[in-house]
XYZ file of C-alpha atoms in Angstrom:
660
model
C 95.784 125.287 139.974
C 92.536 125.674 138.264
C 90.768 122.850 135.873
C 91.056 122.098 132.207
C 88.775 121.336 129.691
C 89.822 118.067 127.546
C 88.516 116.784 124.534
C 86.260 113.964 125.337
C 85.614 111.770 128.275
C 88.334 109.718 128.038
C 88.778 108.227 130.909
C 85.625 107.363 132.577
C 86.124 103.271 131.894
C 88.906 103.790 134.530
C 87.813 106.016 137.168
C 85.995 104.701 139.969
C 85.333 106.536 142.884
C 87.695 105.639 146.128
C 90.206 103.268 143.845
C 93.415 103.564 142.496
C 94.013 102.988 138.766
C 95.256 99.811 138.585
C 97.249 99.087 135.223
C 97.708 95.243 134.001
C 100.062 93.926 131.951
C 99.772 92.890 127.977
C 102.052 91.722 125.344
C 103.239 95.210 124.106
C 102.139 96.092 120.805
C 100.185 93.097 119.549
C 96.898 93.379 121.483
C 95.218 90.149 122.689
C 91.543 89.475 121.103
C 89.105 89.797 124.211
C 85.872 90.984 125.427
C 85.573 94.669 124.636
C 86.450 97.166 127.697
C 83.303 98.240 129.883
C 81.062 101.032 128.326
C 79.803 103.974 130.646
C 77.693 107.064 129.200
C 79.654 110.137 130.880
C 78.175 113.204 131.818
C 79.986 116.493 132.584
C 81.423 116.269 136.132
C 84.705 117.000 138.221
C 86.669 114.231 139.611
C 90.121 114.191 141.168
C 92.174 111.522 139.960
C 94.826 110.193 142.616
C 98.632 110.681 142.109
C 100.132 107.981 140.510
C 100.882 104.933 142.698
C 104.850 104.658 142.992
C 104.584 100.905 142.479
C 102.747 101.347 138.987
C 105.099 100.958 135.806
C 104.549 101.500 132.236
C 103.303 97.611 131.096
C 105.613 94.798 129.650
C 107.525 95.378 126.564
C 106.670 93.915 123.473
C 107.555 90.041 123.373
C 110.748 89.982 121.419
C 111.523 87.514 118.866
C 114.664 85.524 118.977
C 116.061 88.437 116.598
C 115.572 91.550 118.741
C 114.056 94.325 116.602
C 116.006 97.842 117.121
C 114.037 100.489 118.380
C 114.994 104.197 118.680
C 115.616 106.289 121.574
C 112.075 107.609 121.699
C 110.553 104.399 121.770
C 112.428 103.288 124.841
C 111.702 106.773 126.511
C 107.936 106.231 125.851
C 108.086 102.522 127.098
C 109.634 103.797 130.662
C 107.351 106.720 130.874
C 104.527 105.265 132.904
C 102.009 106.363 130.175
C 103.867 109.743 129.161
C 104.580 110.842 132.845
C 108.105 110.095 133.527
C 110.602 111.822 133.913
C 108.570 115.042 133.041
C 106.557 114.676 136.270
C 110.295 114.872 138.075
C 111.529 117.618 135.629
C 108.919 120.127 136.778
C 110.041 119.975 140.313
C 113.424 120.934 139.719
C 115.030 124.763 139.712
C 116.417 124.337 136.497
C 115.349 126.704 133.626
C 114.865 123.735 131.452
C 113.903 120.016 131.071
C 116.081 117.076 130.008
C 116.132 115.381 126.798
C 113.956 112.425 127.819
C 111.288 115.039 129.336
C 111.446 117.435 126.144
C 110.135 114.382 124.174
C 107.335 113.361 126.724
C 106.267 116.877 126.923
C 105.173 116.960 123.273
C 102.432 114.796 124.163
C 100.952 117.361 126.589
C 101.083 119.661 123.547
C 104.198 121.576 124.167
C 107.845 121.910 122.431
C 110.749 123.233 124.454
C 112.345 125.944 123.113
C 115.262 128.912 123.058
C 116.186 131.996 121.074
C 118.810 131.064 118.896
C 119.430 134.726 117.999
C 120.725 135.285 121.604
C 124.320 134.761 122.668
C 125.611 133.387 125.721
C 123.633 131.355 128.418
C 120.354 129.983 126.679
C 117.073 131.557 127.437
C 114.350 128.636 127.510
C 110.541 128.932 126.573
C 107.884 126.333 126.073
C 105.549 126.753 122.650
C 101.951 125.682 123.603
C 100.029 123.809 120.655
C 96.216 123.746 121.275
C 94.141 121.159 120.073
C 91.116 122.549 118.333
C 89.379 120.107 115.866
C 88.067 121.825 113.035
C 90.002 124.677 114.042
C 87.296 125.720 116.556
C 88.095 128.331 118.846
C 84.960 129.413 121.623
C 85.243 132.807 122.291
C 86.259 132.641 125.656
C 89.040 130.428 124.808
C 90.313 132.879 122.091
C 90.322 135.582 124.889
C 92.321 133.270 127.084
C 94.474 132.408 124.653
C 95.207 136.289 123.810
C 95.785 136.476 127.382
C 98.447 133.620 127.874
C 100.251 135.749 124.809
C 100.733 138.347 127.501
C 100.392 136.570 130.960
C 99.698 133.051 131.831
C 96.947 130.370 130.925
C 94.352 129.858 133.908
C 91.463 128.397 132.194
C 89.851 127.021 129.447
C 91.381 125.006 126.590
C 93.750 121.890 125.951
C 96.966 121.167 124.725
C 96.574 117.517 125.482
C 97.676 115.133 122.496
C 98.292 118.264 120.348
C 101.981 117.089 119.651
C 103.744 113.525 120.152
C 103.533 110.134 118.647
C 99.358 110.124 118.465
C 96.744 111.711 116.436
C 96.898 115.408 116.798
C 94.448 117.726 115.569
C 91.907 116.792 113.138
C 91.296 119.294 110.145
C 88.016 120.002 108.773
C 86.692 122.939 106.475
C 86.954 126.321 108.956
C 83.955 128.005 107.234
C 81.121 127.844 109.697
C 78.642 127.118 107.028
C 74.865 125.753 108.267
C 74.803 123.278 105.139
C 74.426 119.792 106.284
C 77.546 118.250 104.407
C 79.931 120.962 106.297
C 78.261 120.317 109.454
C 78.433 116.639 108.991
C 82.169 116.857 108.355
C 82.860 118.916 111.263
C 80.846 116.506 113.833
C 82.917 113.671 112.112
C 86.164 115.465 112.932
C 85.157 116.220 116.435
C 84.244 112.439 116.855
C 87.352 111.236 115.632
C 89.316 113.838 117.688
C 87.333 112.319 120.898
C 88.116 108.707 119.386
C 91.597 108.988 119.379
C 92.330 111.174 122.560
C 94.645 109.667 124.927
C 92.849 107.697 127.960
C 95.264 107.435 130.648
C 95.200 110.659 132.452
C 98.431 111.784 132.283
C 98.105 115.268 130.931
C 95.671 116.115 134.541
C 98.342 114.456 136.709
C 101.042 117.010 135.208
C 99.190 120.005 135.182
C 95.825 120.101 137.096
C 96.709 117.896 139.808
C 94.752 114.987 138.724
C 91.283 117.127 138.614
C 89.787 117.065 135.551
C 86.356 118.439 133.777
C 85.075 115.561 131.400
C 82.400 116.490 128.728
C 79.928 114.230 127.434
C 80.927 112.081 124.517
C 78.665 110.753 122.029
C 77.855 106.719 122.516
C 78.961 105.883 119.182
C 82.450 107.403 120.139
C 82.780 105.506 123.585
C 81.261 102.228 121.758
C 83.733 102.561 118.818
C 86.560 102.956 121.165
C 85.953 99.971 123.560
C 85.331 97.734 120.545
C 87.708 94.670 120.675
C 85.669 92.653 118.238
C 88.779 92.404 115.614
C 91.812 92.790 118.005
C 92.353 96.228 118.032
C 92.353 97.087 121.542
C 94.925 96.483 124.163
C 92.784 94.836 127.222
C 92.886 96.259 130.825
C 95.185 99.247 129.583
C 94.641 102.837 130.536
C 95.575 103.327 126.989
C 93.227 100.596 125.024
C 94.276 102.144 121.231
C 97.803 103.372 122.025
C 99.462 100.998 124.588
C 102.474 102.054 126.622
C 104.165 102.803 123.108
C 101.355 104.780 121.407
C 102.077 105.410 117.648
C 105.372 104.968 115.976
C 105.009 108.928 114.721
C 102.900 111.587 114.749
C 99.452 110.980 112.784
C 97.383 113.651 111.201
C 94.051 113.520 109.873
C 91.530 115.845 107.724
C 87.746 115.528 106.923
C 86.286 117.709 104.085
C 83.555 117.772 101.830
C 83.648 117.367 97.932
C 85.467 120.293 96.152
C 86.423 121.785 99.401
C 90.190 121.656 99.406
C 90.679 124.211 102.255
C 92.454 121.356 104.087
C 95.069 119.872 102.106
C 93.714 116.650 102.211
C 96.345 114.570 100.545
C 98.955 115.496 102.781
C 97.552 113.630 105.840
C 97.786 110.227 107.097
C 94.108 109.699 106.698
C 91.789 111.852 104.455
C 88.083 111.391 105.119
C 85.580 113.022 102.458
C 81.820 113.185 102.933
C 80.076 111.735 100.686
C 76.117 112.838 99.890
C 73.276 111.544 97.955
C 71.249 113.980 95.336
C 69.389 115.434 98.463
C 72.669 116.697 100.138
C 72.098 113.998 102.927
C 75.303 112.158 103.937
C 75.566 108.549 103.177
C 79.209 107.601 103.791
C 82.958 108.526 103.184
C 85.567 108.270 100.868
C 89.113 107.223 102.668
C 92.685 108.346 101.464
C 95.725 107.089 103.103
C 99.253 107.905 103.209
C 100.004 111.413 102.610
C 102.793 113.453 104.550
C 105.429 116.087 104.069
C 108.597 115.610 106.046
C 111.712 114.378 104.530
C 115.514 114.618 105.013
C 117.949 116.646 102.855
C 120.570 113.880 100.726
C 118.604 111.067 101.924
C 116.773 109.846 98.769
C 114.589 107.223 100.747
C 112.841 109.774 102.475
C 110.359 111.682 100.537
C 106.756 114.082 100.731
C 103.977 111.598 99.632
C 100.337 112.156 98.589
C 97.573 109.797 100.223
C 95.809 107.370 97.741
C 92.447 106.191 97.788
C 91.822 103.108 100.043
C 88.150 103.058 99.583
C 84.647 103.896 100.688
C 82.707 103.091 103.975
C 79.108 103.834 105.262
C 78.939 106.800 107.596
C 77.682 104.341 110.533
C 81.499 102.788 110.227
C 83.811 105.557 110.136
C 85.103 105.814 113.183
C 85.860 101.775 113.032
C 87.422 102.192 109.901
C 89.476 105.243 111.154
C 90.521 102.829 114.069
C 91.571 100.096 112.111
C 93.922 102.607 109.670
C 95.646 103.714 113.314
C 96.034 100.341 114.629
C 97.555 98.972 111.614
C 100.027 101.743 111.702
C 100.634 101.398 115.523
C 101.341 97.278 114.880
C 103.411 97.657 111.711
C 104.759 101.332 111.556
C 108.690 101.168 111.788
C 109.626 102.132 115.535
C 113.365 101.697 114.897
C 114.440 104.848 112.587
C 111.881 107.924 113.075
C 112.750 109.077 109.468
C 110.915 106.460 108.446
C 108.176 106.171 110.911
C 105.202 107.909 109.152
C 102.634 105.803 107.605
C 103.436 107.000 104.352
C 106.551 104.747 104.325
C 104.533 101.858 105.432
C 102.136 102.273 102.575
C 105.288 102.930 100.062
C 106.752 99.763 101.070
C 103.431 97.328 101.174
C 101.825 98.877 98.405
C 98.112 99.648 98.867
C 96.552 96.422 98.210
C 98.383 95.063 101.041
C 97.833 97.745 103.425
C 94.176 97.552 102.531
C 93.883 93.954 103.312
C 95.696 94.460 106.853
C 93.395 97.461 107.740
C 90.198 95.053 106.417
C 90.978 92.636 109.281
C 90.842 94.942 111.943
C 87.991 96.564 110.435
C 86.134 93.383 110.004
C 84.546 94.043 106.199
C 85.841 94.683 102.987
C 85.954 98.758 101.870
C 83.748 99.351 99.020
C 85.021 101.131 96.164
C 85.632 104.863 96.113
C 82.597 107.113 94.846
C 83.257 109.368 91.989
C 84.055 112.998 93.334
C 84.504 116.418 91.592
C 87.536 118.219 90.757
C 89.163 119.879 93.936
C 89.098 123.570 94.658
C 91.507 125.487 97.286
C 88.671 127.702 99.337
C 90.202 130.622 101.599
C 87.119 131.941 102.931
C 88.527 135.221 103.287
C 86.194 138.133 103.135
C 82.343 138.412 104.413
C 80.380 135.122 103.691
C 76.713 134.079 104.655
C 76.676 131.214 106.877
C 73.307 130.074 105.768
C 71.514 130.420 109.167
C 71.235 134.274 108.865
C 74.760 135.475 110.425
C 77.737 135.947 108.600
C 81.400 135.291 108.865
C 84.393 137.278 108.208
C 87.910 135.400 107.086
C 90.810 137.274 107.432
C 94.362 137.341 105.971
C 97.019 137.265 108.656
C 100.634 136.741 107.123
C 102.052 133.638 108.210
C 99.816 133.284 111.122
C 101.261 136.010 113.489
C 98.912 138.418 115.447
C 100.529 141.088 117.092
C 100.379 144.868 118.255
C 97.267 146.855 117.205
C 96.207 143.823 115.516
C 96.019 142.002 118.331
C 94.560 144.170 120.380
C 91.515 145.105 117.911
C 90.811 141.385 117.438
C 90.417 140.878 121.272
C 88.378 144.149 121.372
C 85.940 143.127 118.484
C 85.598 139.073 119.543
C 85.257 140.682 123.161
C 82.397 143.219 122.434
C 80.437 141.060 119.674
C 81.183 138.061 121.789
C 82.020 136.056 118.569
C 83.463 132.544 118.266
C 86.844 132.016 116.060
C 88.254 129.438 113.626
C 91.777 129.016 112.646
C 92.239 127.942 108.991
C 95.132 125.157 107.608
C 96.273 128.272 105.889
C 97.067 130.362 109.188
C 94.403 132.716 108.632
C 91.472 133.366 111.070
C 87.614 133.419 110.641
C 85.132 135.629 112.855
C 81.680 133.622 113.229
C 78.164 134.050 113.843
C 78.638 138.054 113.072
C 74.920 139.822 112.932
C 74.514 141.931 109.473
C 74.128 145.110 111.274
C 77.684 144.915 112.836
C 79.416 144.217 109.247
C 80.102 148.061 108.733
C 81.442 149.046 112.322
C 83.799 145.657 112.356
C 85.279 146.238 108.706
C 86.266 149.770 109.571
C 87.861 148.742 112.827
C 89.627 145.778 111.024
C 90.966 147.921 108.405
C 92.457 150.461 110.936
C 94.386 147.935 112.562
C 95.753 146.827 109.119
C 93.436 143.489 108.829
C 91.936 144.383 104.938
C 89.350 142.545 102.993
C 91.148 140.464 100.655
C 90.930 142.746 97.349
C 93.018 144.997 99.217
C 95.813 142.297 99.799
C 98.612 141.457 97.282
C 97.176 138.109 95.942
C 100.672 136.599 96.563
C 100.301 137.089 99.888
C 96.613 135.728 100.006
C 97.965 131.976 99.627
C 101.671 132.373 100.602
C 102.657 130.429 104.053
C 105.643 130.178 106.255
C 106.545 128.132 109.239
C 107.997 130.030 112.327
C 111.525 128.956 111.878
C 114.266 130.980 113.395
C 114.931 132.406 115.954
C 112.807 129.653 118.024
C 112.524 126.327 115.884
C 115.773 124.119 116.910
C 115.227 122.178 113.579
C 115.450 125.733 111.295
C 118.429 125.953 108.906
C 117.640 129.178 107.696
C 114.624 131.897 107.924
C 111.001 131.025 106.829
C 108.467 133.321 108.441
C 110.916 136.395 109.101
C 112.123 135.932 105.753
C 108.686 135.537 103.683
C 107.732 139.333 103.557
C 110.972 140.426 101.483
C 110.624 137.073 98.971
C 107.097 138.205 98.539
C 107.962 141.766 97.646
C 111.181 140.580 95.275
C 108.896 138.473 93.471
C 106.156 141.092 93.043
C 108.983 143.199 91.602
C 109.687 140.270 89.045
C 106.188 139.835 87.890
C 106.441 143.534 87.352
C 109.498 143.306 85.503
C 108.032 140.903 83.224
C 104.894 141.958 82.576
C 102.445 139.681 84.747
C 99.576 141.377 85.992
C 99.110 142.347 89.757
C 96.048 139.887 89.994
C 98.060 137.157 89.175
C 99.533 134.925 91.583
C 100.905 131.550 92.490
C 101.339 129.628 95.509
C 104.296 130.202 97.410
C 105.483 128.492 100.939
C 108.539 128.584 102.650
C 110.020 126.537 105.704
C 113.406 126.580 107.385
C 114.134 122.920 107.120
C 112.920 119.894 105.013
C 110.290 118.969 107.471
C 107.800 120.732 105.623
C 105.641 122.292 108.369
C 104.228 124.721 106.242
C 103.439 122.239 103.150
C 105.882 123.658 100.408
C 105.960 120.558 98.433
C 102.476 121.360 97.711
C 103.189 124.696 96.405
C 103.518 125.970 92.881
C 107.125 127.565 94.358
C 108.432 126.156 97.462
C 111.327 127.398 99.325
C 113.020 124.641 101.754
C 115.905 125.780 103.725
C 118.794 124.039 102.853
C 121.655 126.291 104.329
C 122.174 129.388 105.867
C 120.474 131.992 103.499
C 120.090 129.342 101.135
C 117.150 127.262 99.772
C 116.140 124.242 97.865
C 113.514 125.387 95.317
C 110.417 123.267 94.707
C 108.198 123.630 91.616
C 104.925 121.896 90.360
C 102.367 121.795 92.623
C 99.254 123.098 91.726
C 96.494 125.892 93.052
C 93.930 123.256 94.208
C 96.830 121.333 96.061
C 96.584 118.119 94.335
C 99.884 117.883 92.802
C 103.248 117.185 94.494
C 106.047 119.637 93.686
C 109.439 118.429 92.724
C 112.889 119.595 93.345
C 114.252 122.081 90.741
C 117.457 123.480 92.196
C 119.492 123.126 95.322
C 121.562 125.483 97.096
C 119.791 128.898 95.759
C 121.419 131.508 97.830
C 118.626 134.403 98.750
C 120.454 136.999 96.985
C 120.329 135.440 93.799
C 116.371 134.390 93.465
C 115.836 137.015 91.058
C 118.486 134.949 88.546
C 116.145 131.884 88.852
C 112.757 133.711 89.138
C 112.887 136.281 86.142
C 113.482 133.521 83.455
C 110.696 131.368 84.959
C 108.386 134.317 85.153
C 109.156 135.640 81.858
C 108.573 132.696 79.844
C 105.410 131.559 82.104
C 104.141 135.070 80.735
C 104.797 134.400 77.139
C 104.429 130.716 76.467
C 101.622 129.483 79.026
C 98.583 128.438 77.661
C 95.142 129.883 78.313
C 94.673 130.147 82.168
C 97.277 127.688 82.813
C 98.701 128.119 86.412
C 102.348 128.270 86.901
C 102.563 125.167 88.431
C 100.737 123.323 85.560
C 103.170 125.267 83.230
C 106.455 124.024 84.639
C 105.084 120.544 84.554
C 104.065 120.665 81.052
C 107.085 122.122 79.711
C 109.566 120.216 81.928
C 112.362 120.766 84.112
C 114.979 120.150 81.744
C 113.712 123.106 79.609
C 113.216 125.287 82.472
C 116.713 124.886 83.717
C 117.876 125.648 79.955
C 116.177 129.166 80.663
C 117.911 130.042 83.900
C 121.129 129.028 82.597
C 121.112 130.858 79.084
C 119.343 134.030 80.842
C 120.739 137.202 80.038
C 117.903 139.299 81.399
C 114.899 140.904 79.689
C 115.442 141.997 75.817
C 114.087 145.116 74.977
C 111.618 144.830 72.190
C 109.962 147.577 69.594
C 106.692 148.855 70.479
C 103.668 146.780 69.957
C 100.121 147.195 68.807
C 97.204 145.636 69.816
C 95.759 144.467 66.678
C 93.056 142.157 65.998
C 94.625 139.452 64.154
C 91.676 136.977 63.967
C 88.384 137.978 62.450
C 87.012 134.637 62.811
C 86.959 131.591 65.178
C 87.747 128.862 63.133
C 91.154 130.618 61.845
C 91.781 131.228 65.832
C 91.173 127.819 66.871
C 93.558 126.235 64.108
C 96.304 128.779 64.909
C 95.891 127.951 68.458
C 96.093 124.155 67.678
C 99.381 124.826 65.906
C 100.818 127.024 68.439
C 100.320 124.236 71.014
C 103.238 122.206 69.276
C 105.582 125.161 69.679
C 104.534 126.073 73.189
C 103.186 129.176 72.118
C 99.729 131.199 72.248
C 97.853 131.701 68.847
C 98.745 135.455 68.856
C 102.533 135.095 69.473
C 102.758 132.350 66.547
C 100.409 134.737 64.371
C 102.668 137.375 65.088
C 105.862 135.383 64.332
C 104.456 134.335 61.039
C 103.473 137.999 60.062
C 106.520 139.087 61.137
C 108.627 136.517 58.963
C 106.350 137.057 55.889
C 106.878 141.083 56.307
C 110.732 140.396 56.727
C 111.005 137.946 53.692
C 108.761 140.582 51.675
C 111.270 143.451 52.279
C 114.312 141.219 51.430
C 112.626 140.415 47.817
C 112.306 136.734 48.969
C 108.421 136.592 48.528
C 106.909 134.706 46.140
């Protein structure tokens, strides 16, 4: 089998020519303070790692107190896996079309999920979904072409899926836009360094997939230094996994890095949010840190919930790896391992409170966090269309419905990427960015893309531009109903409602859909979120905002797909007529309140036909308008609506002889 690249030289301290890996024992999750691991600078090379010694076993389980703490089944599977090898290594050698339950949990750490087509009846047809690990969404030219081949055939070179799933840190997000600006470059480098820091070290990936042979890329010395540092008891001494140990983390862990104003990464939905702070000259000085975000929940279990990250503090730029490591270790040591519904870090912070969490992290960090620096308002940035990179080149952001590339679109993308030798970036909103385009290439590329259905954003329905859906049925085993396959029809019906109630074509709302409550498409941040709660049925969430800084709330349960218009018509009708100037749908629903919204839905009898209206200028001076506008706000009306109402009432009174 050919070699595969991995992010980081994670295994340097363990690899010594001619010697087998020795796995020492340690006291489970509670690490012992000791001298840090050996530090070596790693260059690009290929080594052969011996097959695991059959006598090697996972290190000892945690020392139990007198009353043993309950642990979930997955925790026990991890403990007995010999650092994420067993029983996957044995299952891969069988002739069965699938792997067993324990191996299904272990293969997630290798970046894959076992699936089967739920639309098919009879014998199950198994497949394995691969998830690549690409910090900042960076996909080099050769890797994209290999992934394109993989969609048709089989992967044979480039790329890694190591740590893309499982109970560890997964991909690290950063703005995908390839700007040459210092702050963007620094954010992306920081994301790369964090991804390298938290990459698994024990070599299980290579043992399973490339016969123990691996290509290791040179790591920045500060990453190696931060990983090996044990001055505050963060590491497991003498373990192949100095940060993760035998048990890894209680649950998946997600990190996003960005710059002020740019919320293209949905910053507050992550376990850790990292924001670059610069001085007046644009030079990076440090980072604001946010902790405790997460989307997953369980229907009818009110103790599970989506949550936004909150401010932890500020650290200087040279300390970021140590601070992130301290946060990860705090979750490793204290996150719940008895019930996976409550294993994400958001539940630990919700239980402890941010002050206690901060104090514990500071023990592992070895310093106090400084107060967070003030930041400007956040904006959602899609980076669709053509943009200057700042280095003489261009980049082109392409909208892809639900991130699904196929047919003519897939063929054309490959032809363009191959012909012009372009690198690619994948965005957190399921879109694609073509990077490093020369200005002379813009016209032929635009023409080719348009012919394949990849249109400039001005030619795409605004509702589609910000919509997202998870894959759901037929492949996801957790899906309750449709999401990706149902989204096109839902968007068309919402557009029809917009037209019916008089909303303009260029007006939009953020719409997201998932087939279950796990929230993979982040529906709890949407202005209008659809969360599958039964066959052809959705829970509706309202109240997210366009800049992704507010959490939506449950509005209605068990809304059948054929009844959408009954709910959406009154909501959009009243938004059209009662919103304030430039008020988004999400802000409108929060201001009006769910009780009023519910009343509108319950009493809705359809749009009432009105007399012809005339576009008359009602206000001749600004002072009169401002006074009318102030009065109108108390009645949730616009100044124009209130003025028309007063004039109509006055005219009616005069006609009936009741005027003074």
